[in-house]
Short mmCIF file of C-alpha atoms in Angstrom, two decimals:
data_model
loop_
_atom_site.label_atom_id
_atom_site.label_comp_id
_atom_site.label_asym_id
_atom_site.label_seq_id
_atom_site.Cartn_x
_atom_site.Cartn_y
_atom_site.Cartn_z
CA UNK A 281 -5.39 5.68 -21.07
CA UNK A 282 -5.28 9.31 -21.97
CA UNK A 283 -5.86 10.77 -18.39
CA UNK A 284 -2.69 8.91 -17.16
CA UNK A 285 -0.71 10.04 -20.21
CA UNK A 286 -1.52 13.44 -19.72
CA UNK A 287 -0.53 13.29 -16.13
CA UNK A 288 2.78 11.73 -17.00
CA UNK A 289 3.38 14.51 -19.39
CA UNK A 290 2.57 17.29 -17.16
CA UNK A 291 4.09 15.72 -13.78
CA UNK A 292 6.53 13.12 -14.60
CA UNK A 293 10.32 13.74 -14.53
CA UNK A 294 12.56 12.06 -16.81
CA UNK A 295 16.11 11.42 -15.39
CA UNK A 296 18.68 10.00 -17.92
CA UNK A 297 17.20 7.80 -20.48
CA UNK A 298 15.35 5.19 -18.21
CA UNK A 299 14.32 6.61 -15.03
CA UNK A 300 10.61 8.21 -14.89
CA UNK A 301 9.84 9.96 -11.45
CA UNK A 302 6.16 10.04 -10.82
CA UNK A 303 6.25 10.35 -7.25
CA UNK A 304 4.03 13.20 -7.00
CA UNK A 305 0.96 11.15 -8.06
CA UNK A 306 1.71 7.50 -8.38
CA UNK A 307 4.22 5.88 -5.94
CA UNK A 308 4.99 8.41 -3.15
CA UNK A 309 2.20 10.93 -3.15
CA UNK A 310 -0.76 9.13 -4.55
CA UNK A 311 -3.70 10.65 -6.49
CA UNK A 312 -6.41 8.47 -5.37
CA UNK A 313 -9.03 10.09 -7.62
CA UNK A 314 -6.54 9.21 -10.59
CA UNK A 315 -6.30 5.72 -9.21
CA UNK A 316 -10.04 5.58 -9.36
CA UNK A 317 -10.17 6.16 -12.89
CA UNK A 318 -7.33 3.68 -13.34
CA UNK A 319 -9.37 1.13 -11.50
CA UNK A 320 -12.51 1.83 -13.59
CA UNK A 321 -10.37 1.11 -16.78
CA UNK A 322 -8.76 -2.03 -15.40
CA UNK A 323 -12.45 -3.12 -14.65
CA UNK A 324 -13.56 -2.29 -18.31
CA UNK A 325 -10.50 -4.38 -19.41
CA UNK A 326 -10.81 -7.34 -17.05
CA UNK A 327 -14.38 -7.07 -15.87
CA UNK A 328 -15.60 -10.29 -17.72
CA UNK A 329 -12.69 -12.45 -16.69
CA UNK A 330 -14.15 -13.95 -13.41
CA UNK A 331 -11.43 -12.17 -11.29
CA UNK A 332 -11.63 -13.45 -7.56
CA UNK A 333 -8.43 -11.96 -6.27
CA UNK A 334 -6.06 -9.15 -6.95
CA UNK A 335 -2.35 -9.68 -6.24
CA UNK A 336 0.06 -7.03 -6.13
CA UNK A 337 3.80 -6.33 -4.32
CA UNK A 338 4.60 -4.31 -1.65
CA UNK A 339 4.88 -1.29 -1.43
CA UNK A 340 3.78 1.12 -4.34
CA UNK A 341 1.33 -1.49 -6.04
CA UNK A 342 -0.82 -1.52 -2.94
CA UNK A 343 -2.66 1.90 -3.43
CA UNK A 344 -3.36 1.11 -6.99
CA UNK A 345 -4.52 -2.43 -6.27
CA UNK A 346 -6.82 -1.28 -3.47
CA UNK A 347 -8.52 1.24 -5.26
CA UNK A 348 -9.05 -1.04 -8.44
CA UNK A 349 -10.38 -3.93 -6.03
CA UNK A 350 -13.27 -1.85 -5.22
CA UNK A 351 -14.52 -2.03 -8.64
CA UNK A 352 -14.23 -5.75 -8.62
CA UNK A 353 -15.40 -6.25 -5.14
CA UNK A 354 -12.57 -8.98 -4.49
CA UNK A 355 -10.07 -8.98 -1.96
CA UNK A 356 -6.39 -7.67 -2.56
CA UNK A 357 -3.14 -9.78 -1.58
CA UNK A 358 0.08 -8.07 -1.47
CA UNK A 359 3.34 -10.25 -1.81
CA UNK A 360 5.44 -9.29 0.96
CA UNK A 361 9.30 -8.57 0.62
CA UNK A 362 10.81 -10.67 3.32
CA UNK A 363 9.41 -13.16 6.01
CA UNK A 364 8.13 -11.58 9.19
CA UNK A 365 7.38 -13.47 12.35
CA UNK A 366 3.82 -12.34 11.92
CA UNK A 367 3.33 -14.63 8.88
CA UNK A 368 3.24 -18.05 10.43
CA UNK A 369 2.65 -21.25 8.38
CA UNK A 370 3.56 -22.04 4.84
CA UNK A 371 4.07 -19.62 2.15
CA UNK A 372 4.87 -19.61 -1.72
CA UNK A 373 8.01 -17.80 -2.37
CA UNK A 374 9.90 -16.41 -5.38
CA UNK A 375 12.80 -14.00 -6.18
CA UNK A 376 12.56 -10.77 -7.63
CA UNK A 377 15.57 -8.48 -8.77
CA UNK A 378 15.04 -4.76 -8.08
CA UNK A 379 17.00 -2.80 -10.50
CA UNK A 380 16.11 0.35 -8.76
CA UNK A 381 17.66 -0.98 -5.44
CA UNK A 382 20.30 -3.20 -7.13
CA UNK A 383 19.33 -6.23 -5.10
CA UNK A 384 17.49 -9.53 -5.33
CA UNK A 385 14.98 -10.13 -2.32
CA UNK A 386 12.22 -12.96 -1.90
CA UNK A 387 8.77 -12.04 -1.82
CA UNK A 388 6.13 -14.28 -0.21
CA UNK A 389 2.40 -14.89 0.08
CA UNK A 390 0.59 -17.19 2.52
CA UNK A 391 -0.67 -20.15 1.06
CA UNK A 392 -4.07 -19.76 2.77
CA UNK A 393 -4.89 -16.63 0.62
CA UNK A 394 -4.00 -18.20 -2.97
CA UNK A 395 -6.21 -21.19 -3.77
CA UNK A 396 -6.23 -23.54 -6.80
CA UNK A 397 -9.65 -22.17 -7.83
CA UNK A 398 -8.64 -18.46 -7.61
CA UNK A 399 -8.54 -16.16 -10.84
CA UNK A 400 -6.03 -13.61 -10.21
CA UNK A 401 -5.43 -10.25 -11.67
CA UNK A 402 -1.86 -8.84 -11.00
CA UNK A 403 -1.77 -5.10 -10.47
CA UNK A 404 1.51 -3.13 -10.28
CA UNK A 405 2.63 0.46 -10.82
CA UNK A 406 5.60 -0.28 -13.40
CA UNK A 407 6.59 -2.70 -15.75
CA UNK A 408 10.20 -2.56 -17.02
CA UNK A 409 12.33 -5.59 -16.88
CA UNK A 410 9.42 -7.81 -15.66
CA UNK A 411 11.26 -9.40 -12.66
CA UNK A 412 8.41 -8.45 -10.10
CA UNK A 413 5.40 -9.51 -12.42
CA UNK A 414 7.42 -12.69 -13.11
CA UNK A 415 7.85 -13.27 -9.39
CA UNK A 416 4.16 -12.56 -8.86
CA UNK A 417 3.26 -15.11 -11.78
CA UNK A 418 5.36 -17.81 -10.18
CA UNK A 419 3.42 -17.39 -6.86
CA UNK A 420 0.02 -17.88 -8.66
CA UNK A 421 1.43 -20.80 -10.75
CA UNK A 422 2.79 -22.42 -7.62
CA UNK A 423 -0.56 -22.26 -6.01
CA UNK A 424 -2.16 -23.83 -9.08
CA UNK A 425 -4.35 -20.74 -9.59
CA UNK A 426 -5.00 -18.99 -12.71
CA UNK A 427 -3.29 -15.83 -13.90
CA UNK A 428 -6.26 -13.87 -15.68
CA UNK A 429 -3.61 -11.18 -16.67
CA UNK A 430 -1.87 -8.11 -15.41
CA UNK A 431 -2.87 -4.55 -15.23
CA UNK A 432 -0.05 -2.34 -15.34
CA UNK A 433 -0.08 1.69 -14.69
CA UNK A 434 3.14 2.35 -16.65
CA UNK A 435 4.97 0.07 -19.10
CA UNK A 436 8.39 0.92 -19.97
CA UNK A 437 7.85 -0.75 -23.57
CA UNK A 438 11.40 0.04 -24.51
CA UNK A 439 12.56 -2.44 -22.00
CA UNK A 440 12.17 -6.51 -22.24
CA UNK A 441 9.52 -7.11 -19.48
CA UNK A 442 6.48 -6.65 -21.31
CA UNK A 443 7.41 -8.62 -24.40
CA UNK A 444 8.87 -11.53 -22.34
CA UNK A 445 5.57 -11.78 -20.27
CA UNK A 446 3.36 -11.53 -23.28
CA UNK A 447 5.48 -14.17 -25.11
CA UNK A 448 4.61 -16.66 -22.31
CA UNK A 449 0.85 -16.35 -23.43
CA UNK A 450 -0.06 -14.03 -20.46
CA UNK A 451 -2.36 -11.06 -21.27
CA UNK A 452 -0.59 -7.74 -20.25
CA UNK A 453 -2.56 -4.48 -20.26
CA UNK A 454 -0.83 -1.38 -19.48
CA UNK A 455 -2.53 2.10 -19.15
CA UNK A 456 0.45 4.10 -20.64
CA UNK A 457 2.98 2.62 -22.58
CA UNK A 458 6.21 4.52 -22.90
CA UNK A 459 8.03 4.16 -26.34
CA UNK A 460 11.07 6.22 -25.41
CA UNK A 461 11.90 9.13 -23.11
CA UNK A 462 14.98 11.46 -22.63
CA UNK A 463 15.66 14.52 -20.36
CA UNK A 464 15.50 16.73 -23.58
CA UNK A 465 12.50 15.17 -25.36
CA UNK A 466 10.42 14.07 -22.51
CA UNK A 467 8.23 10.97 -22.81
CA UNK A 468 6.94 9.46 -26.05
CA UNK A 469 4.03 6.86 -25.79
CA UNK A 470 3.37 4.03 -28.31
CA UNK B 65 -16.31 0.27 15.46
CA UNK B 66 -18.62 -2.75 15.90
CA UNK B 67 -17.93 -4.00 12.32
CA UNK B 68 -14.25 -4.12 12.92
CA UNK B 69 -14.47 -5.70 16.27
CA UNK B 70 -16.76 -8.27 15.15
CA UNK B 71 -14.39 -9.26 12.40
CA UNK B 72 -11.32 -9.28 14.62
CA UNK B 73 -13.24 -11.61 16.88
CA UNK B 74 -14.29 -13.96 14.02
CA UNK B 75 -10.96 -13.98 11.99
CA UNK B 76 -8.15 -12.56 14.19
CA UNK B 77 -5.84 -15.11 15.74
CA UNK B 78 -4.10 -14.37 19.07
CA UNK B 79 -0.50 -15.65 19.32
CA UNK B 80 1.00 -15.44 22.95
CA UNK B 81 -0.30 -12.45 24.79
CA UNK B 82 0.66 -9.60 22.35
CA UNK B 83 0.44 -10.94 18.70
CA UNK B 84 -2.80 -10.35 16.91
CA UNK B 85 -2.69 -12.01 13.38
CA UNK B 86 -5.33 -10.11 11.39
CA UNK B 87 -3.61 -10.93 7.91
CA UNK B 88 -6.69 -12.61 6.35
CA UNK B 89 -8.55 -9.16 6.18
CA UNK B 90 -6.07 -6.19 7.04
CA UNK B 91 -2.41 -6.52 6.29
CA UNK B 92 -1.63 -9.24 4.07
CA UNK B 93 -4.77 -10.03 2.33
CA UNK B 94 -7.06 -6.87 2.49
CA UNK B 95 -10.70 -6.76 2.58
CA UNK B 96 -11.35 -3.59 0.87
CA UNK B 97 -15.12 -3.49 1.41
CA UNK B 98 -14.23 -3.60 5.21
CA UNK B 99 -11.81 -0.71 4.53
CA UNK B 100 -14.32 1.53 2.80
CA UNK B 101 -16.62 1.13 6.07
CA UNK B 102 -13.44 2.06 7.98
CA UNK B 103 -12.76 5.10 5.64
CA UNK B 104 -16.35 6.31 6.13
CA UNK B 105 -15.98 6.23 9.91
CA UNK B 106 -12.61 8.04 9.78
CA UNK B 107 -14.53 10.66 7.46
CA UNK B 108 -17.21 10.94 10.17
CA UNK B 109 -14.53 11.51 12.92
CA UNK B 110 -12.29 13.86 11.11
CA UNK B 111 -14.53 15.20 8.31
CA UNK B 112 -14.62 18.53 9.68
CA UNK B 113 -11.00 19.17 10.51
CA UNK B 114 -9.91 20.42 7.20
CA UNK B 115 -7.78 17.63 6.11
CA UNK B 116 -5.68 18.23 3.09
CA UNK B 117 -3.16 15.19 3.05
CA UNK B 118 -3.29 11.61 4.42
CA UNK B 119 0.02 10.31 5.62
CA UNK B 120 0.73 6.57 6.28
CA UNK B 121 3.86 4.37 6.42
CA UNK B 122 4.52 1.43 3.97
CA UNK B 123 3.45 -1.09 3.65
CA UNK B 124 0.24 -2.24 5.43
CA UNK B 125 -1.01 1.25 5.98
CA UNK B 126 -1.14 2.02 2.52
CA UNK B 127 -4.35 0.18 1.47
CA UNK B 128 -6.46 1.68 4.42
CA UNK B 129 -5.13 5.02 3.75
CA UNK B 130 -5.98 5.22 0.02
CA UNK B 131 -9.54 3.91 0.46
CA UNK B 132 -9.93 6.41 3.22
CA UNK B 133 -8.69 9.08 1.17
CA UNK B 134 -11.24 8.65 -1.16
CA UNK B 135 -13.72 9.87 1.24
CA UNK B 136 -11.69 12.80 2.02
CA UNK B 137 -10.92 13.63 -1.56
CA UNK B 138 -7.17 14.31 -0.63
CA UNK B 139 -3.77 12.77 -1.67
CA UNK B 140 -2.09 10.03 0.37
CA UNK B 141 1.66 10.18 0.87
CA UNK B 142 3.41 7.03 2.41
CA UNK B 143 6.58 7.45 4.24
CA UNK B 144 9.19 5.01 2.76
CA UNK B 145 11.40 2.94 4.94
CA UNK B 146 14.72 3.60 3.29
CA UNK B 147 16.09 5.97 0.84
CA UNK B 148 15.89 4.92 -2.97
CA UNK B 149 17.76 6.42 -5.57
CA UNK B 150 14.32 7.31 -7.27
CA UNK B 151 13.71 9.98 -4.52
CA UNK B 152 15.78 12.79 -5.52
CA UNK B 153 16.11 16.10 -3.47
CA UNK B 154 15.70 16.54 0.07
CA UNK B 155 13.64 14.51 2.52
CA UNK B 156 12.29 14.74 6.04
CA UNK B 157 13.53 11.72 7.94
CA UNK B 158 12.87 10.11 11.28
CA UNK B 159 13.63 6.60 12.96
CA UNK B 160 11.17 4.03 13.74
CA UNK B 161 11.79 0.89 15.79
CA UNK B 162 9.89 -2.19 14.54
CA UNK B 163 9.25 -4.52 17.57
CA UNK B 164 7.75 -7.15 14.86
CA UNK B 165 11.06 -7.08 12.90
CA UNK B 166 13.47 -6.28 15.92
CA UNK B 167 15.00 -3.47 14.19
CA UNK B 168 15.46 0.42 13.82
CA UNK B 169 15.01 1.85 10.26
CA UNK B 170 14.73 5.36 8.87
CA UNK B 171 11.35 6.55 7.39
CA UNK B 172 11.52 9.38 4.94
CA UNK B 173 9.13 11.63 3.04
CA UNK B 174 9.89 14.09 0.15
CA UNK B 175 9.93 17.69 1.47
CA UNK B 176 7.99 18.89 -1.72
CA UNK B 177 4.97 16.78 -0.69
CA UNK B 178 4.59 18.16 3.00
CA UNK B 179 3.92 21.95 3.19
CA UNK B 180 3.50 24.16 6.17
CA UNK B 181 0.10 24.75 5.23
CA UNK B 182 -0.98 21.08 5.19
CA UNK B 183 -3.27 19.50 7.77
CA UNK B 184 -2.39 16.08 8.00
CA UNK B 185 -4.28 13.04 9.11
CA UNK B 186 -2.06 10.04 9.94
CA UNK B 187 -3.41 6.67 9.20
CA UNK B 188 -2.12 3.16 10.17
CA UNK B 189 -3.27 -0.30 10.75
CA UNK B 190 -1.81 -0.75 14.25
CA UNK B 191 -1.01 1.24 17.23
CA UNK B 192 1.11 -0.56 20.03
CA UNK B 193 4.23 1.02 21.08
CA UNK B 194 3.67 4.01 18.98
CA UNK B 195 7.09 4.25 17.35
CA UNK B 196 5.81 4.33 13.84
CA UNK B 197 3.03 7.06 14.68
CA UNK B 198 5.77 9.08 16.58
CA UNK B 199 7.89 8.66 13.59
CA UNK B 200 5.10 10.14 11.31
CA UNK B 201 4.27 13.07 13.72
CA UNK B 202 7.92 14.13 13.70
CA UNK B 203 7.84 14.25 9.74
CA UNK B 204 4.83 16.54 9.88
CA UNK B 205 6.17 18.67 12.67
CA UNK B 206 9.52 19.17 10.89
CA UNK B 207 7.51 20.20 7.81
CA UNK B 208 6.05 22.88 9.96
CA UNK B 209 2.39 21.44 9.15
CA UNK B 210 -0.31 20.55 11.33
CA UNK B 211 -1.12 17.13 12.70
CA UNK B 212 -5.06 16.93 12.70
CA UNK B 213 -4.88 13.57 14.37
CA UNK B 214 -4.35 9.70 14.02
CA UNK B 215 -6.79 7.15 12.46
CA UNK B 216 -5.79 3.74 13.70
CA UNK B 217 -7.52 0.55 12.75
CA UNK B 218 -6.45 -1.61 15.71
CA UNK B 219 -4.99 -0.05 19.15
CA UNK B 220 -3.50 -2.31 21.59
CA UNK B 221 -4.52 -0.41 24.38
CA UNK B 222 -2.50 -2.27 26.98
CA UNK B 223 0.53 -1.24 25.23
CA UNK B 224 1.80 2.40 26.07
CA UNK B 225 1.96 4.04 22.50
CA UNK B 226 -1.86 5.32 22.51
CA UNK B 227 -1.39 7.13 25.83
CA UNK B 228 2.08 8.28 25.08
CA UNK B 229 0.59 9.97 21.94
CA UNK B 230 -2.52 11.53 23.42
CA UNK B 231 -0.23 12.93 26.47
CA UNK B 232 1.28 14.98 23.79
CA UNK B 233 -2.10 16.58 23.07
CA UNK B 234 -2.38 14.63 19.78
CA UNK B 235 -5.80 13.13 18.87
CA UNK B 236 -5.80 9.47 18.31
CA UNK B 237 -8.97 7.77 17.44
CA UNK B 238 -8.82 3.85 16.96
CA UNK B 239 -11.66 1.80 15.47
CA UNK B 240 -10.76 -1.08 17.64
CA UNK B 241 -9.10 -0.85 21.10
CA UNK B 242 -7.96 -4.06 22.64
CA UNK B 243 -7.94 -4.12 26.39
CA UNK B 244 -6.45 -7.52 26.71
CA UNK B 245 -5.90 -10.74 24.81
CA UNK B 246 -4.64 -14.30 25.21
CA UNK B 247 -4.94 -17.51 23.24
CA UNK B 248 -7.37 -18.99 25.64
CA UNK B 249 -9.70 -16.07 26.17
CA UNK B 250 -9.50 -14.37 22.57
CA UNK B 251 -9.65 -10.57 22.46
CA UNK B 252 -11.17 -8.35 24.89
CA UNK B 253 -11.94 -4.73 23.81
CA UNK B 254 -12.19 -1.58 25.92
#
C-alpha cells in the first residue's frame, strides 16, 4: 500500500537492524485518517470473505481494528493480555512471546464472543516472528471458528512469522512488507 | 445518551454493588457502530473547543478514542502502561491505581506527541474513582498543554471520581451516568 510505505519512509525510524519505530502515526500516536485508508484496503482485500468478527490483541492493534471494523460493519474483539476479575466465565487462552518485552504472556478471549459459526479476520499492527498472530489463530481454532485471514499493517518479511503462518495455509495480507532495513539505508520494501 | 443507556440496560451485567460488566459491547467485544454514535455525541459536545489531540489510556479506551477522533479529524495518543524499549527518548509519566487489578502502575506518553499548544480531549470508557483520568490530566499539565475536557462513556456517579475532577474546574461529560446499581434492581441512571 503506497500510502503506508510512503509514511514509513517519511516518519519511521530504524534502530539497529530490526527495530522500526512508527510511534508517531501507528502505535503510540495514531493517525486515524491513515487508519481509515488502511481499513478500506483491508475491506477491498477481504470484503468478499463473509467476515463476521475482527479479532486483534491489545493494545496497539485495537485502533486499526476498530477503524477497519467500520468498513466491515462487524464487532471487534481484542484478546486481553492477562485475566482480570472483570472477565467472568470461561475463556479461550493461548501463549504469546513478546520479543519487544522479552517475556511470555497469556492472552485470553471470552468464549461467549467467539462462536463456531464465526468467520474471523485477524488484524494487527506488526508481524515479525508471528507469535502474536499464532496465538490469535489458536484462540479462533479452539473456538471451532474459521480464520478468514490476517490483515497486517507492517510485516517484517525478513523475519520468519509471515512464511511460517502462510505455510500453514492461512492467508496473510500485509499493507507494507519490509525486505530489509538499517539505520544507514533506511527501509527497503518487498 | 439514550442509546448507550438502553444498551447498558439490555446487555450490561451488574456484579455485586459496584461492578458493571459491559464486555459484550464496550471493552472486550466492541460495537463500533455504537462507538460511532458515541463519537458523534462527543463531537456535538466538544466540537467547538478547538481540540487538537485526543488522549486515552490503554487498552479499553483506544477503540472509542480512535472512532471519536475520526469526527474531530485529529490524532489519538494512548498512554502506555509501562515503559517498553520501543519508546526511546523522554516521556511524561504519572501513576494510576487500578481498583480492578488491585495495583498501581505507571503510565507514560512520549514528550514529542504532547506540545504546549495542544488542546487535548481525554477519552475513556469508565470513570469511577478517577485515578486513570487524574493520571491523564497530569500528563497533559506536565506538557503545559490544555485539557479541554473529558469524554467518558460510563460514569459511576456514586463513586467519587467525577466530582473530584469537576471540582478542579475540569469539564467532564459522561454519556451514561449511573446513580446506583445492584444485581436485584439493575442499573439506575442519573
